[in-house]
Structures are given as C-alpha cells and as structure tokens.
Amino acid sequence: MKLFVLLSRFPYPLEKGDKLRAYHQIRELSKNNEIHLCALSDVAISEEQRKELAPYCQSIKVIQLSKIMMYWNVFLGIFFSKLPFQVLYFYSKRAKKEIEDAIKINQIEHIFCQLIRTSEYVKNIQHIPKTLDYMDALSRGMERRVENSPFYLKPFIKIEALRLKKYEHFIFNYFDRKVIISEQDRDLIVNVHNDTIEIIPNGVEHDFFKAQPTEKKYDLIFTGNMSYEPNVISVEYLANEILPLVKQSIPNIQLVIAGASPSNRVKALSNDNVTVTGWVEDIRDYYNAAKIFVAPMLIGTGLQNKLLEAMAMQLPCVTSELANNALGATNGKDILIGGNTEEYARHIVSLMQKKNLAIAIANNGFNYVNQTFSWKNSTEKLEQLFKK
C-alpha cells in the first residue's frame, strides 16, 4: 500500500512523544508498505536527520514553515477564526498545495495524519481513505493546564481548550478511521461515536532499553522533554514538595532530571540534591545510573513513554493514578502510585530502604511492559485498520 504519513514535526531526534510514536510506526509500517513521509517543520532539518528515516521511506518531504507567519496566523485567529491555535500555528496555504500535489504525484492509497494539527490539510480529500491519530485528548490536557498557568495566559488557554474540544468533535466525521493511545483519552473525545476510535498504544523498543550493570550515581530519576509544561509542573512538584519530605529520612537523596530543552524553571531546580542535565546522547546511561524512576504527573494525557522505558530498564517506578490510567499497571505489584505528597515520599523511602521491595516492583514492572507493550504488535493493529 502507498501510504502518505503527514506529521506536524519531523520524527527525529526522538525527544518528544509524537516523534517517538511516528518514528516507530513508520519503521514498522515500512515492512509491508511504501511510505511517503511529509513533515511540517518550523526549524531546519539536517541531512543526518533525514538519513535516519531514509531506510523506511520511499520519499521524504519536509515543508519548512515560517515562524513569523505561524505566529501571525495565531494572532489573526484570536479574532477571525474558531480553529484551535495549534491548528492555525501549523497551517499554511502554500503547504496545503504542496501536500495535495505530493498525494497526487505519488498516487497515494491511504492518508495517515498524526494529531489534529495536520487534519485541516486533508480533511476535504474524499477519494482516498484517511486515518487520523488523535494520539491524546488534547482538549483535556489543555484544560488541566489552566490552574497552573500565569494569570495573563489563563484566558487564552481556556479559549484553546474549548476550541480543541469542539474541533476534536468536528473533525471526527472527516476521517474513515480514528485511533488514539489509550482508553482514557478515547473517552475524553466529545463525540457520540467515540467508542469507534481504535486504541493503538505506544510500544517500547525492548532490544534497545535493556538494563546494564553500572554504578548508581543517582537515587531518583525523571526524564522527558523538559520544556513540555506537564513535565515542568510534575518535576517542580517532585523537587520542591516531595523531595524535602524524603530528605527527612534520607538527607543526601540525589535526583537527576534528564531531558531535552529544560526551561528556566527546570534549570532553577538545580542544587546539591538535584542535577539537571539537558539533552543527553543516550538516555539509557541515566536510567542505568539511577535506582528509582519517579513520575508524579499532575496534568497531561496519553501514555507516558518515560514509564515504559524505565520499566523496560528494570527500574522500580512511582507515578500518579493519572499516568497509570493509560499504562494499566497493578498498583503495589508492577508499580507504586502516589495519591498525595506524603504518599509519594513514603513510596520513595520504602524503595530506598527495602531492597527486596525495589527488586520485586522492578521485576514485575519489567514483565508487565514486556508482555503488554510492543511497537510491532500495536502497529500491526494499525495496519489492519488501513486495509479494512
């Protein structure tokens, strides 16, 4: 099948969740299909980045968008449009023409869009089957940001949340198939037929994420894109509220925050007990060097790739009920769930002081992820949808 994959970002390097999902899906889909990749980008894409996708794609088209025009679209959209700001941000009439031409030239048989940001480009194409990957319930994620946002941004975030909710409903009928990462996200898409959205979970690269014996430099680790607001809020909560309680029992506790593009708020957390790395070449080095993975996610949607990776690396994990809703691990067996600050601190201290508990949670979590999450299996399910 000639498959046109339309993304809002080039899927390499793998520092964001949408890039990771797209990269592994493209790699698996390329085994049985001819992939024509089209990615929007507000930054220059190097030849090295293209080479990472070249083995899996018949053609690669990158449409460079002007940041000035992207911001101008959003500004005008405040007054003259009802589309979500992030849809406006990624939209360009020039890009639409290039996308339509590429679809025609390559005689595409199926169109696969990741995120509603790209759906405006192809929604009116009727002669080719189309699948939309909602990925997450973006509207709910935006709603959760309101409380923790600066006062001057709250009105815009509220508007964006409402626009996203309406657009998630509106765009539904323009696509033949719809997919999403988790059941909890599916239930948050406001549409009477949301039960027809297929669950396509993320996977984990089991051969890549393997624990190696090494010196443990850190007690706790948090990973992710550290400019992403849900990660920023969660790691602030971990460093400023949970860690002081843990220090009452373990004064020299060491936390490492490893991930790309740390915001100024994240950098400000650095002290004698907290290390902020920024971008790292191989995140496995930091998983291997830590004892416990902690992800006290307060907002956000979707399945946390960081949890899949940490569990595959045989780290005992502590997280929130919100994050585990998509993961589906068993509390007290595969993972430990914190309901409040004191409970998070107790879990961390217990894992630090009770070696047998840490080993049991790590091993059970590893087995659960190994048996449940596979890029191969999830993408096979996606491919079957394309063929229906």
mmCIF file of N, CA, C and O in Angstrom, residues 232-274:
data_model
loop_
_atom_site.group_PDB
_atom_site.id
_atom_site.type_symbol
_atom_site.label_atom_id
_atom_site.label_comp_id
_atom_site.label_asym_id
_atom_site.label_seq_id
_atom_site.Cartn_x
_atom_site.Cartn_y
_atom_site.Cartn_z
ATOM 1 N N VAL A 232 7.274 19.925 33.240
ATOM 2 C CA VAL A 232 7.809 21.006 34.085
ATOM 3 C C VAL A 232 7.062 21.060 35.416
ATOM 4 O O VAL A 232 7.670 21.092 36.489
ATOM 5 N N ILE A 233 5.736 21.034 35.350
ATOM 6 C CA ILE A 233 4.920 21.096 36.568
ATOM 7 C C ILE A 233 5.190 19.884 37.460
ATOM 8 O O ILE A 233 5.333 20.006 38.685
ATOM 9 N N SER A 234 5.286 18.709 36.854
ATOM 10 C CA SER A 234 5.488 17.487 37.635
ATOM 11 C C SER A 234 6.854 17.456 38.309
ATOM 12 O O SER A 234 6.977 17.041 39.469
ATOM 13 N N VAL A 235 7.902 17.902 37.598
ATOM 14 C CA VAL A 235 9.234 17.845 38.185
ATOM 15 C C VAL A 235 9.417 18.948 39.230
ATOM 16 O O VAL A 235 10.165 18.782 40.197
ATOM 17 N N GLU A 236 8.718 20.070 39.089
ATOM 18 C CA GLU A 236 8.718 21.087 40.144
ATOM 19 C C GLU A 236 8.075 20.522 41.412
ATOM 20 O O GLU A 236 8.573 20.751 42.524
ATOM 21 N N TYR A 237 6.989 19.809 41.239
ATOM 22 C CA TYR A 237 6.317 19.178 42.375
ATOM 23 C C TYR A 237 7.239 18.159 43.042
ATOM 24 O O TYR A 237 7.344 18.101 44.274
ATOM 25 N N LEU A 238 7.942 17.380 42.237
ATOM 26 C CA LEU A 238 8.858 16.378 42.761
ATOM 27 C C LEU A 238 9.999 17.031 43.547
ATOM 28 O O LEU A 238 10.310 16.617 44.681
ATOM 29 N N ALA A 239 10.626 18.058 42.973
ATOM 30 C CA ALA A 239 11.799 18.671 43.595
ATOM 31 C C ALA A 239 11.450 19.573 44.769
ATOM 32 O O ALA A 239 12.181 19.610 45.778
ATOM 33 N N ASN A 240 10.342 20.285 44.669
ATOM 34 C CA ASN A 240 10.025 21.302 45.678
ATOM 35 C C ASN A 240 9.151 20.803 46.822
ATOM 36 O O ASN A 240 9.176 21.374 47.917
ATOM 37 N N GLU A 241 8.376 19.748 46.577
ATOM 38 C CA GLU A 241 7.448 19.297 47.615
ATOM 39 C C GLU A 241 7.725 17.861 48.089
ATOM 40 O O GLU A 241 7.724 17.603 49.301
ATOM 41 N N ILE A 242 7.947 16.959 47.165
ATOM 42 C CA ILE A 242 8.177 15.560 47.554
ATOM 43 C C ILE A 242 9.574 15.377 48.128
ATOM 44 O O ILE A 242 9.761 14.760 49.187
ATOM 45 N N LEU A 243 10.573 15.917 47.445
ATOM 46 C CA LEU A 243 11.964 15.694 47.853
ATOM 47 C C LEU A 243 12.265 16.183 49.274
ATOM 48 O O LEU A 243 12.964 15.485 50.030
ATOM 49 N N PRO A 244 11.767 17.354 49.692
ATOM 50 C CA PRO A 244 12.038 17.779 51.078
ATOM 51 C C PRO A 244 11.541 16.794 52.128
ATOM 52 O O PRO A 244 12.187 16.610 53.169
ATOM 53 N N LEU A 245 10.418 16.122 51.852
ATOM 54 C CA LEU A 245 9.923 15.103 52.790
ATOM 55 C C LEU A 245 10.824 13.882 52.797
ATOM 56 O O LEU A 245 11.099 13.295 53.851
ATOM 57 N N VAL A 246 11.291 13.482 51.615
ATOM 58 C CA VAL A 246 12.197 12.337 51.525
ATOM 59 C C VAL A 246 13.498 12.637 52.267
ATOM 60 O O VAL A 246 14.064 11.768 52.953
ATOM 61 N N LYS A 247 13.966 13.864 52.187
ATOM 62 C CA LYS A 247 15.233 14.252 52.811
ATOM 63 C C LYS A 247 15.196 14.153 54.338
ATOM 64 O O LYS A 247 16.239 14.035 54.979
ATOM 65 N N GLN A 248 14.008 14.162 54.906
ATOM 66 C CA GLN A 248 13.902 13.981 56.357
ATOM 67 C C GLN A 248 14.391 12.595 56.768
ATOM 68 O O GLN A 248 14.915 12.419 57.871
ATOM 69 N N SER A 249 14.233 11.614 55.879
ATOM 70 C CA SER A 249 14.708 10.252 56.154
ATOM 71 C C SER A 249 16.036 9.949 55.470
ATOM 72 O O SER A 249 16.853 9.187 55.988
ATOM 73 N N ILE A 250 16.228 10.551 54.284
ATOM 74 C CA ILE A 250 17.452 10.302 53.500
ATOM 75 C C ILE A 250 18.023 11.651 53.077
ATOM 76 O O ILE A 250 17.725 12.138 51.969
ATOM 77 N N PRO A 251 18.814 12.290 53.941
ATOM 78 C CA PRO A 251 19.267 13.671 53.705
ATOM 79 C C PRO A 251 20.034 13.854 52.399
ATOM 80 O O PRO A 251 19.948 14.921 51.772
ATOM 81 N N ASN A 252 20.775 12.852 51.967
ATOM 82 C CA ASN A 252 21.628 13.015 50.788
ATOM 83 C C ASN A 252 20.993 12.460 49.505
ATOM 84 O O ASN A 252 21.706 12.158 48.548
ATOM 85 N N ILE A 253 19.676 12.326 49.497
ATOM 86 C CA ILE A 253 18.985 11.807 48.323
ATOM 87 C C ILE A 253 19.360 12.611 47.081
ATOM 88 O O ILE A 253 19.436 13.843 47.119
ATOM 89 N N GLN A 254 19.618 11.913 45.966
ATOM 90 C CA GLN A 254 20.044 12.571 44.734
ATOM 91 C C GLN A 254 19.034 12.317 43.610
ATOM 92 O O GLN A 254 18.708 11.172 43.296
ATOM 93 N N LEU A 255 18.552 13.396 43.021
ATOM 94 C CA LEU A 255 17.616 13.342 41.899
ATOM 95 C C LEU A 255 18.297 13.867 40.645
ATOM 96 O O LEU A 255 18.931 14.930 40.681
ATOM 97 N N VAL A 256 18.151 13.158 39.528
ATOM 98 C CA VAL A 256 18.623 13.658 38.246
ATOM 99 C C VAL A 256 17.429 13.871 37.327
ATOM 100 O O VAL A 256 16.535 13.020 37.232
ATOM 101 N N ILE A 257 17.390 15.038 36.695
ATOM 102 C CA ILE A 257 16.354 15.390 35.729
ATOM 103 C C ILE A 257 17.022 15.380 34.361
ATOM 104 O O ILE A 257 17.812 16.273 34.038
ATOM 105 N N ALA A 258 16.740 14.356 33.559
ATOM 106 C CA ALA A 258 17.437 14.168 32.284
ATOM 107 C C ALA A 258 16.459 14.326 31.126
ATOM 108 O O ALA A 258 15.493 13.571 31.023
ATOM 109 N N GLY A 259 16.704 15.306 30.289
ATOM 110 C CA GLY A 259 15.822 15.508 29.152
ATOM 111 C C GLY A 259 16.146 16.776 28.397
ATOM 112 O O GLY A 259 16.792 17.682 28.920
ATOM 113 N N ALA A 260 15.667 16.838 27.153
ATOM 114 C CA ALA A 260 15.998 17.941 26.262
ATOM 115 C C ALA A 260 15.306 19.236 26.666
ATOM 116 O O ALA A 260 14.241 19.232 27.282
ATOM 117 N N SER A 261 15.942 20.338 26.306
ATOM 118 C CA SER A 261 15.365 21.687 26.375
ATOM 119 C C SER A 261 14.787 22.061 27.736
ATOM 120 O O SER A 261 13.632 22.487 27.825
ATOM 121 N N PRO A 262 15.552 21.926 28.820
ATOM 122 C CA PRO A 262 14.999 22.312 30.122
ATOM 123 C C PRO A 262 14.659 23.801 30.161
ATOM 124 O O PRO A 262 15.474 24.641 29.744
ATOM 125 N N SER A 263 13.474 24.105 30.623
ATOM 126 C CA SER A 263 13.063 25.503 30.742
ATOM 127 C C SER A 263 13.821 26.159 31.889
ATOM 128 O O SER A 263 14.470 25.479 32.702
ATOM 129 N N ASN A 264 13.719 27.473 31.980
ATOM 130 C CA ASN A 264 14.385 28.191 33.069
ATOM 131 C C ASN A 264 13.865 27.734 34.428
ATOM 132 O O ASN A 264 14.611 27.695 35.412
ATOM 133 N N ARG A 265 12.585 27.380 34.478
ATOM 134 C CA ARG A 265 12.010 26.892 35.734
ATOM 135 C C ARG A 265 12.652 25.571 36.150
ATOM 136 O O ARG A 265 12.884 25.328 37.333
ATOM 137 N N VAL A 266 12.939 24.722 35.166
ATOM 138 C CA VAL A 266 13.581 23.443 35.470
ATOM 139 C C VAL A 266 15.039 23.669 35.867
ATOM 140 O O VAL A 266 15.534 23.087 36.847
ATOM 141 N N LYS A 267 15.743 24.508 35.135
ATOM 142 C CA LYS A 267 17.141 24.796 35.460
ATOM 143 C C LYS A 267 17.268 25.355 36.876
ATOM 144 O O LYS A 267 18.252 25.080 37.580
ATOM 145 N N ALA A 268 16.265 26.118 37.300
ATOM 146 C CA ALA A 268 16.309 26.731 38.627
ATOM 147 C C ALA A 268 16.203 25.703 39.746
ATOM 148 O O ALA A 268 16.491 26.023 40.909
ATOM 149 N N LEU A 269 15.824 24.469 39.436
ATOM 150 C CA LEU A 269 15.700 23.421 40.455
ATOM 151 C C LEU A 269 17.059 22.839 40.849
ATOM 152 O O LEU A 269 17.172 22.147 41.857
ATOM 153 N N SER A 270 18.074 23.109 40.066
ATOM 154 C CA SER A 270 19.401 22.530 40.310
ATOM 155 C C SER A 270 19.966 22.980 41.652
ATOM 156 O O SER A 270 19.970 24.161 41.987
ATOM 157 N N ASN A 271 20.441 22.011 42.459
ATOM 158 C CA ASN A 271 21.089 22.303 43.744
ATOM 159 C C ASN A 271 21.922 21.081 44.153
ATOM 160 O O ASN A 271 22.168 20.193 43.326
ATOM 161 N N ASP A 272 22.327 21.020 45.400
ATOM 162 C CA ASP A 272 23.179 19.911 45.849
ATOM 163 C C ASP A 272 22.500 18.554 45.735
ATOM 164 O O ASP A 272 23.178 17.516 45.650
ATOM 165 N N ASN A 273 21.174 18.546 45.756
ATOM 166 C CA ASN A 273 20.441 17.278 45.686
ATOM 167 C C ASN A 273 19.820 17.015 44.312
ATOM 168 O O ASN A 273 19.302 15.922 44.073
ATOM 169 N N VAL A 274 19.849 18.022 43.444
ATOM 170 C CA VAL A 274 19.162 17.910 42.150
ATOM 171 C C VAL A 274 20.125 18.266 41.017
ATOM 172 O O VAL A 274 20.721 19.343 41.014
#
